[in-house]
Amino acid sequence: MKLKTVKILQYALLGLAILCMALLYVKESRVIGILGVLSAVGAILVNLIFWRCPKCGKWLGRDSGGSFCKHCGTAIDTGKKD
């Protein structure tokens, strides 16, 4: 999976989690709460499983704001414009 796709998926899952948690204040529903928690856990799992260097396969870290892998030095294309 491309790193840009991973980042979009992470933000979508986190957005859904935040939306669900906000909806809990309007309507207390067990389903909405479970969906919010599962979305947050899903975002974490996506990060841990897919946020990896395309060359060496090591995790890029929590906030890999750099353009290169800190392990092997490979250029990383995260889809953001510099």
CSV table of N, CA and C in Angstrom, one decimal:
chain,number,residue,atom,x,y,z
A,1,MET,N,0.8,-1.2,0.0
A,1,MET,CA,0.0,0.0,0.0
A,1,MET,C,0.9,1.2,0.0
A,2,LYS,N,0.5,2.2,-0.8
A,2,LYS,CA,1.3,3.4,-0.9
A,2,LYS,C,1.2,4.2,0.4
A,3,LEU,N,2.3,4.9,0.8
A,3,LEU,CA,2.2,5.7,2.0
A,3,LEU,C,1.2,6.8,2.0
A,4,LYS,N,0.9,7.4,0.9
A,4,LYS,CA,-0.1,8.4,0.8
A,4,LYS,C,-1.5,7.8,1.1
A,5,THR,N,-1.7,6.6,0.6
A,5,THR,CA,-3.0,5.9,0.9
A,5,THR,C,-3.1,5.6,2.4
A,6,VAL,N,-2.0,5.2,3.0
A,6,VAL,CA,-2.0,4.8,4.4
A,6,VAL,C,-2.3,6.1,5.2
A,7,LYS,N,-1.7,7.2,4.8
A,7,LYS,CA,-2.0,8.4,5.6
A,7,LYS,C,-3.5,8.9,5.5
A,8,ILE,N,-4.0,8.7,4.3
A,8,ILE,CA,-5.5,9.1,4.1
A,8,ILE,C,-6.4,8.1,4.9
A,9,LEU,N,-6.0,6.9,4.9
A,9,LEU,CA,-6.8,5.9,5.7
A,9,LEU,C,-6.7,6.2,7.2
A,10,GLN,N,-5.6,6.5,7.6
A,10,GLN,CA,-5.4,6.9,9.0
A,10,GLN,C,-6.2,8.1,9.4
A,11,TYR,N,-6.2,9.1,8.6
A,11,TYR,CA,-7.0,10.3,8.9
A,11,TYR,C,-8.5,10.1,8.8
A,12,ALA,N,-8.9,9.2,7.9
A,12,ALA,CA,-10.3,8.9,7.8
A,12,ALA,C,-10.8,8.1,9.0
A,13,LEU,N,-10.0,7.2,9.5
A,13,LEU,CA,-10.4,6.4,10.7
A,13,LEU,C,-10.4,7.3,11.9
A,14,LEU,N,-9.4,8.2,12.0
A,14,LEU,CA,-9.3,9.1,13.2
A,14,LEU,C,-10.5,10.1,13.2
A,15,GLY,N,-10.8,10.6,12.0
A,15,GLY,CA,-12.0,11.5,11.8
A,15,GLY,C,-13.3,10.8,12.2
A,16,LEU,N,-13.4,9.5,11.8
A,16,LEU,CA,-14.6,8.8,12.2
A,16,LEU,C,-14.7,8.6,13.7
A,17,ALA,N,-13.5,8.3,14.3
A,17,ALA,CA,-13.5,8.1,15.8
A,17,ALA,C,-13.9,9.4,16.5
A,18,ILE,N,-13.4,10.5,16.0
A,18,ILE,CA,-13.7,11.8,16.7
A,18,ILE,C,-15.2,12.1,16.5
A,19,LEU,N,-15.7,11.8,15.3
A,19,LEU,CA,-17.1,12.1,15.0
A,19,LEU,C,-18.0,11.2,15.9
A,20,CYS,N,-17.6,9.9,16.1
A,20,CYS,CA,-18.4,9.0,17.0
A,20,CYS,C,-18.4,9.5,18.4
A,21,MET,N,-17.2,10.0,18.9
A,21,MET,CA,-17.1,10.4,20.2
A,21,MET,C,-17.9,11.7,20.4
A,22,ALA,N,-18.0,12.6,19.4
A,22,ALA,CA,-18.8,13.8,19.5
A,22,ALA,C,-20.3,13.4,19.5
A,23,LEU,N,-20.7,12.4,18.7
A,23,LEU,CA,-22.1,12.0,18.7
A,23,LEU,C,-22.5,11.3,20.0
A,24,LEU,N,-21.6,10.8,20.8
A,24,LEU,CA,-21.9,10.3,22.1
A,24,LEU,C,-22.5,11.3,23.0
A,25,TYR,N,-22.2,12.6,22.9
A,25,TYR,CA,-22.7,13.6,23.7
A,25,TYR,C,-24.2,13.9,23.3
A,26,VAL,N,-24.5,13.7,22.0
A,26,VAL,CA,-25.9,14.0,21.6
A,26,VAL,C,-26.8,12.8,21.9
A,27,LYS,N,-26.3,11.6,21.6
A,27,LYS,CA,-27.1,10.4,21.8
A,27,LYS,C,-26.2,9.3,22.4
A,28,GLU,N,-26.5,9.0,23.6
A,28,GLU,CA,-25.7,7.9,24.2
A,28,GLU,C,-26.1,6.6,23.6
A,29,SER,N,-25.2,6.0,22.9
A,29,SER,CA,-25.4,4.8,22.2
A,29,SER,C,-24.2,3.9,22.3
A,30,ARG,N,-24.4,2.7,22.7
A,30,ARG,CA,-23.3,1.7,22.8
A,30,ARG,C,-22.7,1.4,21.5
A,31,VAL,N,-23.5,1.4,20.4
A,31,VAL,CA,-23.0,1.1,19.1
A,31,VAL,C,-22.0,2.2,18.6
A,32,ILE,N,-22.4,3.5,18.8
A,32,ILE,CA,-21.6,4.6,18.4
A,32,ILE,C,-20.3,4.6,19.2
A,33,GLY,N,-20.4,4.3,20.5
A,33,GLY,CA,-19.1,4.2,21.3
A,33,GLY,C,-18.2,3.1,20.8
A,34,ILE,N,-18.7,2.0,20.5
A,34,ILE,CA,-17.9,0.9,20.1
A,34,ILE,C,-17.3,1.2,18.7
A,35,LEU,N,-18.1,1.8,17.8
A,35,LEU,CA,-17.6,2.2,16.5
A,35,LEU,C,-16.4,3.2,16.6
A,36,GLY,N,-16.6,4.1,17.6
A,36,GLY,CA,-15.5,5.1,17.8
A,36,GLY,C,-14.2,4.5,18.3
A,37,VAL,N,-14.4,3.6,19.2
A,37,VAL,CA,-13.2,2.9,19.8
A,37,VAL,C,-12.5,2.0,18.7
A,38,LEU,N,-13.3,1.3,18.0
A,38,LEU,CA,-12.8,0.4,16.9
A,38,LEU,C,-12.1,1.2,15.8
A,39,SER,N,-12.6,2.4,15.5
A,39,SER,CA,-12.0,3.3,14.5
A,39,SER,C,-10.6,3.8,15.0
A,40,ALA,N,-10.6,4.2,16.2
A,40,ALA,CA,-9.3,4.6,16.8
A,40,ALA,C,-8.3,3.5,16.8
A,41,VAL,N,-8.7,2.3,17.2
A,41,VAL,CA,-7.8,1.2,17.2
A,41,VAL,C,-7.4,0.8,15.8
A,42,GLY,N,-8.3,0.9,14.9
A,42,GLY,CA,-8.0,0.6,13.5
A,42,GLY,C,-6.9,1.6,12.9
A,43,ALA,N,-7.0,2.8,13.3
A,43,ALA,CA,-6.0,3.8,12.8
A,43,ALA,C,-4.7,3.5,13.4
A,44,ILE,N,-4.6,3.1,14.6
A,44,ILE,CA,-3.3,2.7,15.2
A,44,ILE,C,-2.7,1.4,14.5
A,45,LEU,N,-3.6,0.5,14.3
A,45,LEU,CA,-3.1,-0.8,13.6
A,45,LEU,C,-2.7,-0.5,12.2
A,46,VAL,N,-3.4,0.4,11.5
A,46,VAL,CA,-3.0,0.7,10.1
A,46,VAL,C,-1.6,1.4,10.1
A,47,ASN,N,-1.4,2.2,11.1
A,47,ASN,CA,0.0,2.9,11.3
A,47,ASN,C,1.0,1.8,11.5
A,48,LEU,N,0.8,0.9,12.5
A,48,LEU,CA,1.8,0.0,12.8
A,48,LEU,C,2.1,-1.1,11.7
A,49,ILE,N,1.1,-1.4,11.0
A,49,ILE,CA,1.2,-2.5,10.0
A,49,ILE,C,1.7,-1.9,8.6
A,50,PHE,N,1.2,-0.8,8.2
A,50,PHE,CA,1.5,-0.3,6.8
A,50,PHE,C,2.4,0.9,6.7
A,51,TRP,N,2.7,1.6,7.8
A,51,TRP,CA,3.5,2.8,7.8
A,51,TRP,C,5.0,2.4,7.8
A,52,ARG,N,5.5,1.8,6.8
A,52,ARG,CA,6.8,1.2,6.7
A,52,ARG,C,7.6,1.7,5.5
A,53,CYS,N,8.9,1.6,5.6
A,53,CYS,CA,9.7,2.0,4.5
A,53,CYS,C,9.5,1.0,3.3
A,54,PRO,N,9.4,1.5,2.1
A,54,PRO,CA,9.2,0.6,1.0
A,54,PRO,C,10.4,-0.3,0.6
A,55,LYS,N,11.6,0.1,1.1
A,55,LYS,CA,12.8,-0.6,0.8
A,55,LYS,C,13.2,-1.6,1.9
A,56,CYS,N,13.3,-1.1,3.1
A,56,CYS,CA,13.8,-2.0,4.2
A,56,CYS,C,12.7,-2.6,5.0
A,57,GLY,N,11.5,-2.0,4.9
A,57,GLY,CA,10.3,-2.6,5.6
A,57,GLY,C,10.2,-2.2,7.1
A,58,LYS,N,11.1,-1.4,7.6
A,58,LYS,CA,11.0,-1.0,9.0
A,58,LYS,C,10.0,0.2,9.2
A,59,TRP,N,9.4,0.2,10.4
A,59,TRP,CA,8.4,1.2,10.7
A,59,TRP,C,9.1,2.6,10.7
A,60,LEU,N,8.4,3.5,10.0
A,60,LEU,CA,8.9,4.8,9.8
A,60,LEU,C,8.8,5.7,11.0
A,61,GLY,N,8.1,5.3,12.0
A,61,GLY,CA,8.1,6.1,13.2
A,61,GLY,C,6.7,6.8,13.4
A,62,ARG,N,6.6,7.4,14.5
A,62,ARG,CA,5.3,8.1,14.8
A,62,ARG,C,5.1,9.3,14.0
A,63,ASP,N,6.1,10.1,13.8
A,63,ASP,CA,6.0,11.4,13.1
A,63,ASP,C,7.2,11.5,12.1
A,64,SER,N,7.1,10.7,11.1
A,64,SER,CA,8.2,10.7,10.1
A,64,SER,C,8.0,11.9,9.1
A,65,GLY,N,8.3,13.1,9.6
A,65,GLY,CA,8.2,14.3,8.8
A,65,GLY,C,9.2,14.4,7.8
A,66,GLY,N,10.3,13.6,7.9
A,66,GLY,CA,11.4,13.7,6.9
A,66,GLY,C,11.1,13.1,5.6
A,67,SER,N,12.0,13.3,4.7
A,67,SER,CA,11.8,12.8,3.3
A,67,SER,C,12.6,11.5,3.1
A,68,PHE,N,13.3,11.0,4.1
A,68,PHE,CA,14.1,9.8,4.0
A,68,PHE,C,13.9,8.9,5.2
A,69,CYS,N,14.0,7.6,4.9
A,69,CYS,CA,13.9,6.6,6.0
A,69,CYS,C,15.1,6.8,6.9
A,70,LYS,N,14.8,6.8,8.2
A,70,LYS,CA,15.9,7.0,9.2
A,70,LYS,C,16.7,5.7,9.4
A,71,HIS,N,16.3,4.6,8.8
A,71,HIS,CA,17.0,3.3,9.0
A,71,HIS,C,18.0,3.1,7.8
A,72,CYS,N,17.4,3.3,6.6
A,72,CYS,CA,18.3,2.9,5.4
A,72,CYS,C,18.6,4.1,4.5
A,73,GLY,N,17.9,5.2,4.7
A,73,GLY,CA,18.2,6.4,3.9
A,73,GLY,C,17.4,6.5,2.6
A,74,THR,N,16.5,5.6,2.4
A,74,THR,CA,15.7,5.7,1.1
A,74,THR,C,14.8,6.9,1.1
A,75,ALA,N,14.6,7.5,0.0
A,75,ALA,CA,13.7,8.6,-0.2
A,75,ALA,C,12.3,8.2,0.0
A,76,ILE,N,11.5,8.9,0.8
A,76,ILE,CA,10.2,8.5,1.2
A,76,ILE,C,9.2,9.5,0.5
A,77,ASP,N,8.3,9.0,-0.3
A,77,ASP,CA,7.2,9.8,-0.9
A,77,ASP,C,6.0,9.7,-0.1
A,78,THR,N,5.6,10.7,0.7
A,78,THR,CA,4.4,10.6,1.5
A,78,THR,C,3.3,11.4,0.8
A,79,GLY,N,3.6,11.9,-0.3
A,79,GLY,CA,2.5,12.6,-1.0
A,79,GLY,C,2.3,14.1,-0.7
A,80,LYS,N,3.1,14.6,0.2
A,80,LYS,CA,3.0,16.0,0.6
A,80,LYS,C,3.9,16.9,-0.2
A,81,LYS,N,3.5,18.1,-0.6
A,81,LYS,CA,4.3,19.0,-1.4
A,81,LYS,C,5.2,19.8,-0.4
A,82,ASP,N,6.5,19.9,-0.8
A,82,ASP,CA,7.4,20.7,0.0
A,82,ASP,C,7.6,22.1,-0.5
